[in-house]
GROMACS .gro file of C-alpha atoms in nm:
model
  423
    1MET     CA    1  -8.368   0.722  15.934
    2SER     CA    2  -8.007   0.794  16.062
    3SER     CA    3  -7.732   0.945  15.866
    4ASP     CA    4  -7.514   1.081  16.193
    5LEU     CA    5  -7.255   0.836  16.088
    6LEU     CA    6  -6.904   0.907  15.959
    7VAL     CA    7  -6.669   1.085  15.805
    8ASP     CA    8  -6.575   1.184  15.241
    9LEU     CA    9  -6.317   0.987  15.112
   10ASN     CA   10  -5.975   1.162  15.032
   11ASP     CA   11  -5.975   1.246  14.656
   12ASP     CA   12  -5.609   1.136  14.660
   13LEU     CA   13  -5.712   0.772  14.753
   14GLY     CA   14  -5.799   0.481  14.502
   15VAL     CA   15  -5.605   0.338  14.193
   16ASP     CA   16  -5.656   0.409  13.809
   17ASP     CA   17  -5.936   0.229  13.662
   18PRO     CA   18  -5.822  -0.074  13.453
   19PRO     CA   19  -5.809  -0.102  13.069
   20SER     CA   20  -6.152  -0.162  12.925
   21ASN     CA   21  -5.984  -0.500  12.755
   22ALA     CA   22  -5.886  -0.654  13.120
   23LEU     CA   23  -6.272  -0.647  13.168
   24ASP     CA   24  -6.286  -0.893  12.880
   25GLN     CA   25  -6.087  -1.141  13.052
   26LEU     CA   26  -6.291  -1.161  13.363
   27LYS     CA   27  -6.370  -1.517  13.412
   28LEU     CA   28  -6.541  -1.694  13.702
   29SER     CA   29  -6.486  -2.088  13.769
   30PRO     CA   30  -6.773  -2.265  13.650
   31MET     CA   31  -7.049  -2.313  13.898
   32GLY     CA   32  -7.382  -2.483  13.895
   33ASP     CA   33  -7.717  -2.300  13.888
   34LYS     CA   34  -7.863  -2.464  14.200
   35LEU     CA   35  -7.591  -2.290  14.436
   36TRP     CA   36  -7.766  -1.944  14.325
   37PRO     CA   37  -8.119  -1.821  14.486
   38PRO     CA   38  -8.421  -1.796  14.262
   39ASP     CA   39  -8.473  -1.461  14.102
   40ASP     CA   40  -8.745  -1.308  13.885
   41SER     CA   41  -8.525  -1.085  13.697
   42SER     CA   42  -8.206  -1.085  13.484
   43MET     CA   43  -7.934  -0.833  13.458
   44SER     CA   44  -7.935  -0.552  13.195
   45LYS     CA   45  -7.732  -0.560  12.917
   46SER     CA   46  -7.646  -0.186  12.870
   47GLY     CA   47  -7.304  -0.120  12.856
   48LYS     CA   48  -7.020  -0.233  12.658
   49ASN     CA   49  -6.798  -0.353  12.941
   50LEU     CA   50  -7.066  -0.456  13.146
   51LYS     CA   51  -7.184  -0.701  12.848
   52ALA     CA   52  -6.822  -0.865  12.837
   53ILE     CA   53  -6.828  -0.919  13.209
   54ARG     CA   54  -7.157  -1.129  13.158
   55ARG     CA   55  -7.011  -1.296  12.866
   56THR     CA   56  -6.723  -1.455  13.074
   57ALA     CA   57  -6.831  -1.409  13.425
   58GLY     CA   58  -7.146  -1.653  13.409
   59PRO     CA   59  -7.332  -1.671  13.759
   60LEU     CA   60  -7.155  -1.331  13.900
   61CYS     CA   61  -7.446  -1.173  13.739
   62ALA     CA   62  -7.695  -1.335  14.030
   63VAL     CA   63  -7.526  -1.051  14.276
   64ARG     CA   64  -7.776  -0.850  14.105
   65CYS     CA   65  -7.640  -0.475  14.098
   66GLY     CA   66  -7.838  -0.241  13.858
   67GLN     CA   67  -7.995   0.058  13.797
   68LEU     CA   68  -8.371   0.056  13.856
   69GLY     CA   69  -8.531   0.409  13.783
   70ASP     CA   70  -8.466   0.728  13.972
   71ASP     CA   71  -8.568   0.806  14.310
   72ASN     CA   72  -8.814   1.069  14.460
   73PHE     CA   73  -8.551   1.352  14.361
   74GLY     CA   74  -8.502   1.246  14.002
   75ARG     CA   75  -8.158   1.063  14.087
   76LYS     CA   76  -8.044   0.748  13.921
   77VAL     CA   77  -8.096   0.425  14.182
   78ILE     CA   78  -7.848   0.140  14.185
   79VAL     CA   79  -7.929  -0.105  14.399
   80PHE     CA   80  -7.699  -0.365  14.544
   81ASN     CA   81  -7.875  -0.721  14.724
   82ALA     CA   82  -7.629  -0.879  14.990
   83CYS     CA   83  -7.845  -1.199  14.972
   84ARG     CA   84  -7.752  -1.248  14.647
   85MET     CA   85  -7.361  -1.309  14.711
   86PRO     CA   86  -7.247  -1.665  14.672
   87PRO     CA   87  -7.014  -1.814  14.927
   88HIS     CA   88  -6.688  -1.611  14.935
   89HIS     CA   89  -6.498  -1.944  14.879
   90GLU     CA   90  -6.683  -1.995  14.542
   91LEU     CA   91  -6.631  -1.600  14.396
   92ASP     CA   92  -6.338  -1.436  14.272
   93HIS     CA   93  -6.396  -1.141  14.446
   94HIS     CA   94  -6.150  -0.950  14.229
   95LYS     CA   95  -6.413  -1.010  13.937
   96LEU     CA   96  -6.690  -0.875  14.165
   97LEU     CA   97  -6.547  -0.553  14.212
   98MET     CA   98  -6.448  -0.529  13.847
   99TYR     CA   99  -6.846  -0.607  13.787
  100LEU     CA  100  -6.947  -0.352  14.030
  101LYS     CA  101  -6.736  -0.091  13.869
  102ALA     CA  102  -6.824  -0.181  13.518
  103THR     CA  103  -7.215  -0.132  13.645
  104LEU     CA  104  -7.163   0.224  13.824
  105ASP     CA  105  -6.971   0.348  13.497
  106GLN     CA  106  -7.273   0.365  13.347
  107TYR     CA  107  -7.458   0.592  13.564
  108VAL     CA  108  -7.181   0.792  13.745
  109GLU     CA  109  -7.195   1.098  13.539
  110SER     CA  110  -7.512   1.135  13.650
  111ASP     CA  111  -7.659   1.215  14.017
  112TYR     CA  112  -7.733   0.889  14.161
  113THR     CA  113  -7.846   0.708  14.484
  114LEU     CA  114  -7.700   0.378  14.621
  115ILE     CA  115  -7.922   0.122  14.777
  116TYR     CA  116  -7.799  -0.168  14.997
  117PHE     CA  117  -7.989  -0.443  15.117
  118HIS     CA  118  -7.821  -0.577  15.373
  119ASN     CA  119  -8.027  -0.879  15.500
  120GLY     CA  120  -7.894  -1.195  15.383
  121LEU     CA  121  -7.512  -1.129  15.439
  122THR     CA  122  -7.375  -1.424  15.648
  123SER     CA  123  -7.056  -1.528  15.773
  124GLU     CA  124  -7.067  -1.797  15.432
  125ASN     CA  125  -7.065  -1.500  15.203
  126LYS     CA  126  -6.916  -1.178  15.394
  127PRO     CA  127  -6.627  -1.095  15.185
  128SER     CA  128  -6.293  -1.040  15.413
  129LEU     CA  129  -6.231  -0.703  15.559
  130SER     CA  130  -5.896  -0.668  15.347
  131TRP     CA  131  -6.132  -0.679  15.060
  132LEU     CA  132  -6.360  -0.441  15.161
  133ARG     CA  133  -6.037  -0.186  15.232
  134ASP     CA  134  -5.923  -0.244  14.873
  135ALA     CA  135  -6.253  -0.216  14.689
  136TYR     CA  136  -6.327   0.109  14.903
  137ARG     CA  137  -5.984   0.233  14.777
  138GLU     CA  138  -6.080   0.125  14.408
  139PHE     CA  139  -6.366   0.334  14.402
  140ASP     CA  140  -6.180   0.652  14.313
  141ARG     CA  141  -6.326   1.022  14.313
  142LYS     CA  142  -6.505   0.957  13.979
  143TYR     CA  143  -6.762   0.717  14.161
  144LYS     CA  144  -6.786   0.941  14.469
  145LYS     CA  145  -6.837   1.293  14.340
  146ASN     CA  146  -7.172   1.248  14.190
  147ILE     CA  147  -7.327   0.990  14.474
  148LYS     CA  148  -7.586   1.212  14.672
  149ALA     CA  149  -7.658   0.929  14.931
  150LEU     CA  150  -7.588   0.541  15.054
  151TYR     CA  151  -7.900   0.412  15.194
  152ILE     CA  152  -7.830   0.075  15.402
  153VAL     CA  153  -8.133  -0.119  15.472
  154HIS     CA  154  -8.206  -0.337  15.780
  155PRO     CA  155  -7.828  -0.267  15.928
  156THR     CA  156  -7.696  -0.487  16.189
  157ILE     CA  157  -7.467  -0.443  16.471
  158PHE     CA  158  -7.178  -0.602  16.239
  159ILE     CA  159  -7.228  -0.330  15.950
  160LYS     CA  160  -7.230  -0.032  16.217
  161THR     CA  161  -6.910  -0.188  16.375
  162LEU     CA  162  -6.778  -0.208  16.034
  163LEU     CA  163  -6.832   0.138  15.969
  164ILE     CA  164  -6.654   0.261  16.261
  165LEU     CA  165  -6.333   0.068  16.181
  166PHE     CA  166  -6.358   0.213  15.847
  167LYS     CA  167  -6.419   0.557  16.005
  168PRO     CA  168  -6.014   0.653  15.934
  169LEU     CA  169  -6.065   0.586  15.545
  170ILE     CA  170  -6.373   0.774  15.538
  171SER     CA  171  -6.429   1.187  15.554
  172PHE     CA  172  -6.684   1.385  15.720
  173LYS     CA  173  -6.851   1.476  15.341
  174PHE     CA  174  -6.885   1.100  15.243
  175GLY     CA  175  -6.989   0.988  15.579
  176ARG     CA  176  -7.285   1.241  15.576
  177LYS     CA  177  -7.413   1.075  15.234
  178ILE     CA  178  -7.486   0.748  15.470
  179ASN     CA  179  -7.841   0.666  15.583
  180TYR     CA  180  -7.940   0.368  15.783
  181ILE     CA  181  -8.301   0.230  15.692
  182ASN     CA  182  -8.447   0.013  15.953
  183TYR     CA  183  -8.782  -0.068  15.801
  184LEU     CA  184  -8.887  -0.060  15.428
  185SER     CA  185  -9.180   0.163  15.493
  186GLU     CA  186  -8.899   0.456  15.581
  187LEU     CA  187  -8.751   0.383  15.257
  188GLU     CA  188  -9.055   0.538  15.077
  189ASP     CA  189  -8.933   0.863  15.149
  190VAL     CA  190  -8.622   0.825  14.905
  191VAL     CA  191  -8.809   0.601  14.630
  192LYS     CA  192  -9.108   0.415  14.560
  193CYS     CA  193  -9.029   0.048  14.694
  194GLU     CA  194  -9.267  -0.105  14.429
  195GLN     CA  195  -9.054   0.013  14.166
  196LEU     CA  196  -8.754  -0.199  14.305
  197VAL     CA  197  -8.723  -0.573  14.226
  198ILE     CA  198  -8.667  -0.640  14.631
  199PRO     CA  199  -8.604  -0.994  14.725
  200THR     CA  200  -8.829  -1.193  14.902
  201ARG     CA  201  -8.624  -1.284  15.152
  202VAL     CA  202  -8.554  -0.910  15.253
  203ARG     CA  203  -8.948  -0.831  15.271
  204ASP     CA  204  -9.020  -1.137  15.440
  205TYR     CA  205  -8.744  -1.028  15.692
  206ASP     CA  206  -8.885  -0.675  15.717
  207GLU     CA  207  -9.223  -0.795  15.773
  208LYS     CA  208  -9.105  -1.040  16.071
  209ILE     CA  209  -8.914  -0.739  16.263
  210ARG     CA  210  -9.176  -0.495  16.183
  211ALA     CA  211  -9.463  -0.763  16.292
  212SER     CA  212  -9.246  -0.759  16.655
  213LEU     CA  213  -9.357  -0.414  16.687
  214LYS     CA  214  -9.613  -0.281  16.935
  215PRO     CA  215  -9.955  -0.206  16.727
  216SER     CA  216  -9.937   0.158  16.820
  217VAL     CA  217  -9.565   0.183  16.639
  218GLN     CA  218  -9.688   0.014  16.337
  219ALA     CA  219  -9.973   0.256  16.325
  220GLN     CA  220  -9.715   0.515  16.306
  221MET     CA  221  -9.516   0.362  16.036
  222SER     CA  222  -9.812   0.302  15.812
  223PRO     CA  223 -10.011   0.649  15.818
  224PRO     CA  224 -10.346   0.616  15.561
  225ARG     CA  225 -10.281   0.786  15.252
  226SER     CA  226 -10.440   1.161  15.224
  227PRO     CA  227 -10.705   1.178  14.978
  228PRO     CA  228 -10.625   1.391  14.664
  229LEU     CA  229 -10.632   1.776  14.699
  230PRO     CA  230 -10.869   1.963  14.473
  231ASN     CA  231 -10.633   2.083  14.275
  232GLN     CA  232 -10.375   1.802  14.281
  233GLN     CA  233 -10.165   1.780  13.988
  234PHE     CA  234  -9.910   1.471  14.095
  235GLY     CA  235 -10.032   1.155  14.148
  236VAL     CA  236 -10.352   1.193  13.946
  237SER     CA  237 -10.490   1.003  13.631
  238LEU     CA  238 -10.459   1.211  13.298
  239PRO     CA  239 -10.809   1.183  13.230
  240MET     CA  240 -10.901   1.357  13.579
  241LEU     CA  241 -10.637   1.632  13.529
  242ARG     CA  242 -10.782   1.722  13.161
  243ALA     CA  243 -11.151   1.729  13.322
  244ARG     CA  244 -10.977   1.979  13.594
  245SER     CA  245 -10.857   2.187  13.275
  246SER     CA  246 -11.031   2.481  13.209
  247ASP     CA  247 -10.929   2.471  12.834
  248ASN     CA  248 -10.998   2.050  12.809
  249GLU     CA  249 -10.573   2.072  12.760
  250ALA     CA  250 -10.469   1.716  12.677
  251VAL     CA  251 -10.118   1.775  12.776
  252PRO     CA  252 -10.126   1.822  13.175
  253LEU     CA  253 -10.018   2.147  13.292
  254VAL     CA  254  -9.692   2.043  13.484
  255MET     CA  255  -9.559   1.919  13.154
  256ARG     CA  256  -9.642   2.218  12.972
  257ASP     CA  257  -9.457   2.457  13.266
  258THR     CA  258  -9.160   2.246  13.232
  259VAL     CA  259  -9.115   2.176  12.888
  260ALA     CA  260  -9.194   2.577  12.815
  261PHE     CA  261  -8.910   2.664  13.043
  262LEU     CA  262  -8.677   2.417  12.954
  263MET     CA  263  -8.722   2.477  12.593
  264GLU     CA  264  -8.595   2.871  12.635
  265GLN     CA  265  -8.327   2.795  12.915
  266GLY     CA  266  -8.231   2.431  12.931
  267LEU     CA  267  -8.166   2.347  12.562
  268GLU     CA  268  -7.796   2.400  12.623
  269ILE     CA  269  -7.719   2.314  12.962
  270GLU     CA  270  -7.444   2.021  12.990
  271GLY     CA  271  -7.584   1.726  13.191
  272ILE     CA  272  -7.966   1.823  13.133
  273PHE     CA  273  -8.180   1.558  13.315
  274ARG     CA  274  -7.854   1.410  13.449
  275ARG     CA  275  -7.852   1.634  13.741
  276SER     CA  276  -8.066   1.640  14.097
  277ALA     CA  277  -8.221   1.930  14.265
  278ASN     CA  278  -8.261   2.041  14.592
  279VAL     CA  279  -8.500   1.850  14.796
  280THR     CA  280  -8.684   2.107  14.987
  281LEU     CA  281  -8.723   2.260  14.652
  282VAL     CA  282  -8.872   1.986  14.470
  283LYS     CA  283  -9.132   1.934  14.756
  284ASP     CA  284  -9.193   2.280  14.767
  285VAL     CA  285  -9.287   2.311  14.398
  286GLN     CA  286  -9.509   1.993  14.436
  287HIS     CA  287  -9.682   2.171  14.694
  288ARG     CA  288  -9.766   2.444  14.527
  289TYR     CA  289  -9.894   2.277  14.239
  290ASN     CA  290 -10.098   2.026  14.427
  291SER     CA  291 -10.262   2.341  14.609
  292GLY     CA  292 -10.332   2.510  14.291
  293GLU     CA  293 -10.094   2.777  14.327
  294GLU     CA  294  -9.911   2.924  13.986
  295VAL     CA  295  -9.561   2.814  13.960
  296SER     CA  296  -9.288   3.005  13.780
  297PHE     CA  297  -8.972   2.841  13.702
  298SER     CA  298  -8.839   3.184  13.522
  299GLN     CA  299  -8.848   3.334  13.868
  300MET     CA  300  -8.705   3.017  14.040
  301GLU     CA  301  -8.388   3.056  13.762
  302ASP     CA  302  -8.304   2.660  13.795
  303VAL     CA  303  -8.303   2.424  13.506
  304HIS     CA  304  -8.246   2.127  13.718
  305LEU     CA  305  -8.548   2.194  13.959
  306ALA     CA  306  -8.766   2.213  13.609
  307ALA     CA  307  -8.658   1.891  13.472
  308VAL     CA  308  -8.649   1.682  13.802
  309ILE     CA  309  -9.043   1.773  13.835
  310LEU     CA  310  -9.094   1.658  13.471
  311LYS     CA  311  -8.959   1.348  13.547
  312THR     CA  312  -9.136   1.328  13.894
  313PHE     CA  313  -9.433   1.411  13.763
  314LEU     CA  314  -9.410   1.116  13.484
  315ARG     CA  315  -9.323   0.881  13.760
  316GLU     CA  316  -9.586   0.954  13.986
  317LEU     CA  317  -9.882   0.907  13.754
  318PRO     CA  318 -10.100   0.614  13.886
  319GLU     CA  319 -10.069   0.455  13.545
  320PRO     CA  320  -9.715   0.502  13.291
  321LEU     CA  321  -9.776   0.706  13.017
  322LEU     CA  322  -9.752   0.439  12.779
  323THR     CA  323  -9.995   0.224  13.008
  324TYR     CA  324  -9.985  -0.113  13.106
  325GLN     CA  325 -10.154  -0.237  12.825
  326LEU     CA  326  -9.855  -0.212  12.620
  327TYR     CA  327  -9.609  -0.320  12.887
  328ASN     CA  328  -9.568  -0.680  12.732
  329ASP     CA  329  -9.550  -0.525  12.388
  330ILE     CA  330  -9.288  -0.297  12.442
  331VAL     CA  331  -9.088  -0.504  12.670
  332ASN     CA  332  -9.112  -0.798  12.387
  333PHE     CA  333  -9.033  -0.553  12.101
  334HIS     CA  334  -8.771  -0.596  11.843
  335SER     CA  335  -8.637  -0.370  11.597
  336ASN     CA  336  -8.712  -0.475  11.231
  337SER     CA  337  -8.810  -0.328  10.903
  338ALA     CA  338  -9.145  -0.290  10.985
  339LYS     CA  339  -9.059  -0.103  11.313
  340VAL     CA  340  -9.246   0.218  11.247
  341THR     CA  341  -9.570   0.078  11.134
  342ALA     CA  342  -9.543  -0.155  11.489
  343ILE     CA  343  -9.518   0.109  11.706
  344GLN     CA  344  -9.790   0.312  11.543
  345ASN     CA  345 -10.014   0.029  11.577
  346MET     CA  346  -9.923  -0.015  11.993
  347LEU     CA  347  -9.965   0.381  12.020
  348ALA     CA  348 -10.274   0.384  11.855
  349MET     CA  349 -10.436   0.225  12.136
  350LEU     CA  350 -10.328   0.470  12.372
  351PRO     CA  351 -10.590   0.656  12.506
  352GLU     CA  352 -10.584   1.035  12.349
  353GLU     CA  353 -10.436   1.227  12.677
  354ASN     CA  354 -10.165   0.959  12.671
  355TYR     CA  355 -10.082   0.987  12.283
  356THR     CA  356 -10.088   1.379  12.297
  357SER     CA  357  -9.879   1.427  12.610
  358LEU     CA  358  -9.631   1.119  12.476
  359LYS     CA  359  -9.581   1.313  12.116
  360PHE     CA  360  -9.568   1.646  12.319
  361LEU     CA  361  -9.275   1.531  12.542
  362ILE     CA  362  -9.079   1.331  12.217
  363GLU     CA  363  -9.141   1.654  12.016
  364PHE     CA  364  -8.956   1.832  12.314
  365LEU     CA  365  -8.686   1.545  12.364
  366VAL     CA  366  -8.600   1.570  12.012
  367GLN     CA  367  -8.512   1.921  12.084
  368VAL     CA  368  -8.286   1.840  12.368
  369SER     CA  369  -8.126   1.596  12.158
  370ALA     CA  370  -8.066   1.842  11.891
  371GLN     CA  371  -7.829   2.043  12.097
  372SER     CA  372  -7.661   1.725  12.205
  373GLU     CA  373  -7.265   1.855  12.147
  374ILE     CA  374  -7.380   2.118  12.409
  375ASN     CA  375  -7.579   1.922  12.645
  376LYS     CA  376  -7.391   1.576  12.579
  377MET     CA  377  -7.757   1.422  12.588
  378ASN     CA  378  -7.835   1.237  12.298
  379ASN     CA  379  -8.139   1.010  12.210
  380THR     CA  380  -7.946   0.715  12.396
  381ASN     CA  381  -7.870   0.917  12.699
  382LEU     CA  382  -8.199   1.042  12.713
  383ALA     CA  383  -8.368   0.741  12.650
  384VAL     CA  384  -8.168   0.589  12.947
  385VAL     CA  385  -8.320   0.883  13.151
  386PHE     CA  386  -8.699   0.874  13.036
  387GLY     CA  387  -8.732   0.505  12.964
  388PRO     CA  388  -8.809   0.404  13.325
  389ASN     CA  389  -9.056   0.724  13.369
  390LEU     CA  390  -9.263   0.638  13.090
  391LEU     CA  391  -9.311   0.262  13.142
  392TRP     CA  392  -9.303   0.033  13.429
  393GLY     CA  393  -9.485  -0.315  13.515
  394GLN     CA  394  -9.820  -0.293  13.709
  395ASP     CA  395  -9.687  -0.476  13.986
  396ALA     CA  396  -9.480  -0.138  13.960
  397ALA     CA  397  -9.114  -0.329  13.991
  398MET     CA  398  -8.899  -0.249  13.746
  399THR     CA  399  -8.701  -0.592  13.696
  400LEU     CA  400  -8.358  -0.561  13.510
  401SER     CA  401  -8.458  -0.746  13.211
  402ALA     CA  402  -8.716  -0.497  13.125
  403ILE     CA  403  -8.497  -0.181  13.203
  404GLY     CA  404  -8.320  -0.234  12.883
  405PRO     CA  405  -8.616  -0.306  12.594
  406ILE     CA  406  -8.791  -0.032  12.738
  407ASN     CA  407  -8.502   0.194  12.705
  408ASN     CA  408  -8.466   0.069  12.345
  409PHE     CA  409  -8.806   0.139  12.281
  410THR     CA  410  -8.775   0.502  12.379
  411ARG     CA  411  -8.468   0.565  12.183
  412THR     CA  412  -8.674   0.422  11.876
  413LEU     CA  413  -8.927   0.653  11.947
  414LEU     CA  414  -8.674   0.933  11.964
  415ASP     CA  415  -8.490   0.837  11.617
  416GLN     CA  416  -8.804   0.779  11.451
  417HIS     CA  417  -9.027   1.046  11.594
  418TYR     CA  418  -9.105   1.178  11.250
  419GLU     CA  419  -9.228   0.861  11.109
  420VAL     CA  420  -9.383   0.776  11.393
  421PHE     CA  421  -9.587   1.067  11.488
  422SER     CA  422  -9.687   1.135  11.102
  423PRO     CA  423 -10.048   1.201  11.067
   0.00000   0.00000   0.00000
């Protein structure tokens, strides 16, 4: 992985955001579906402006830019696939730019990571240099402030040369955020690749270039996983954690520790759960938990660290808190007059450890939301943050079409928590 690239954008660059009603005017000329690569996901419908674009832009959604959960450090992950780009003469690139901005508008208030899969960009779908320049200027400080890393997967000579050409526009600060990822295995240090909807074409290309390596190099890139430590807390099933607990506690230690600290210190922190934490500290805390050491967040006095650790713990469970069994029911869940009863019936199928931990978490998040005028985290915002950490598919890929229903279900749990969890 390489980050020794370039140079942050001048804060003065960029233009004002277009008025929201301009987004409603975006239209693409009709195109047949046959021109678009097949895909197993559809675009998220969250965000008012993005809905307007989807309604008017038609096939533009096949470009497939969207948010797919969190990375290993608690930051939202935005993915863009070059292979989804149609031929450049068949796409209005101004409308593409508006679409990208509308997508990012949903997440730029939080720390986020951008992953760009470069494979599939050809002479036919490659945008012009002038458009790239104008697009770069269009993304003003609002979009650059909270982006913590840009990962370019499978870079080519073209993309490396392009970044050199753009050097006069890019500052050193932003350049340090750019990283080259040569193989998908390297991306695992950043995010669980299984949770991403990576196009088959990209996976096939990765396998092809890996196969060309010497066997010794392949072995180094795919080291065997270490067995769990005797006191390991992360990546361990809830029943196993309960069996290890001296008091047979159903709620895991990491959840109890983080929630206790956040209840005391974090309820009035603006943007709680939206900020990332120091990467080294996150790994250190995980190591201490996994080694059986006591962890005191009060001594570290870092609210965002505790928040990231809580999300990371949930995301690293071998099976999501809401379980694979409920995945289809939740993704197909529709709010109606009997929604509380329907949710209660679903949750009744959860193992005791899952139900107790879910109830514990939701009751805490309700307390966070109660202070939303101060911390800016209402039920909707909390659902966006925690939905992807509570449920994902058994193949681990979080399809864009599933994110909306999962977040809506999480929002309903928060809205109806008293009725849902009443005896």
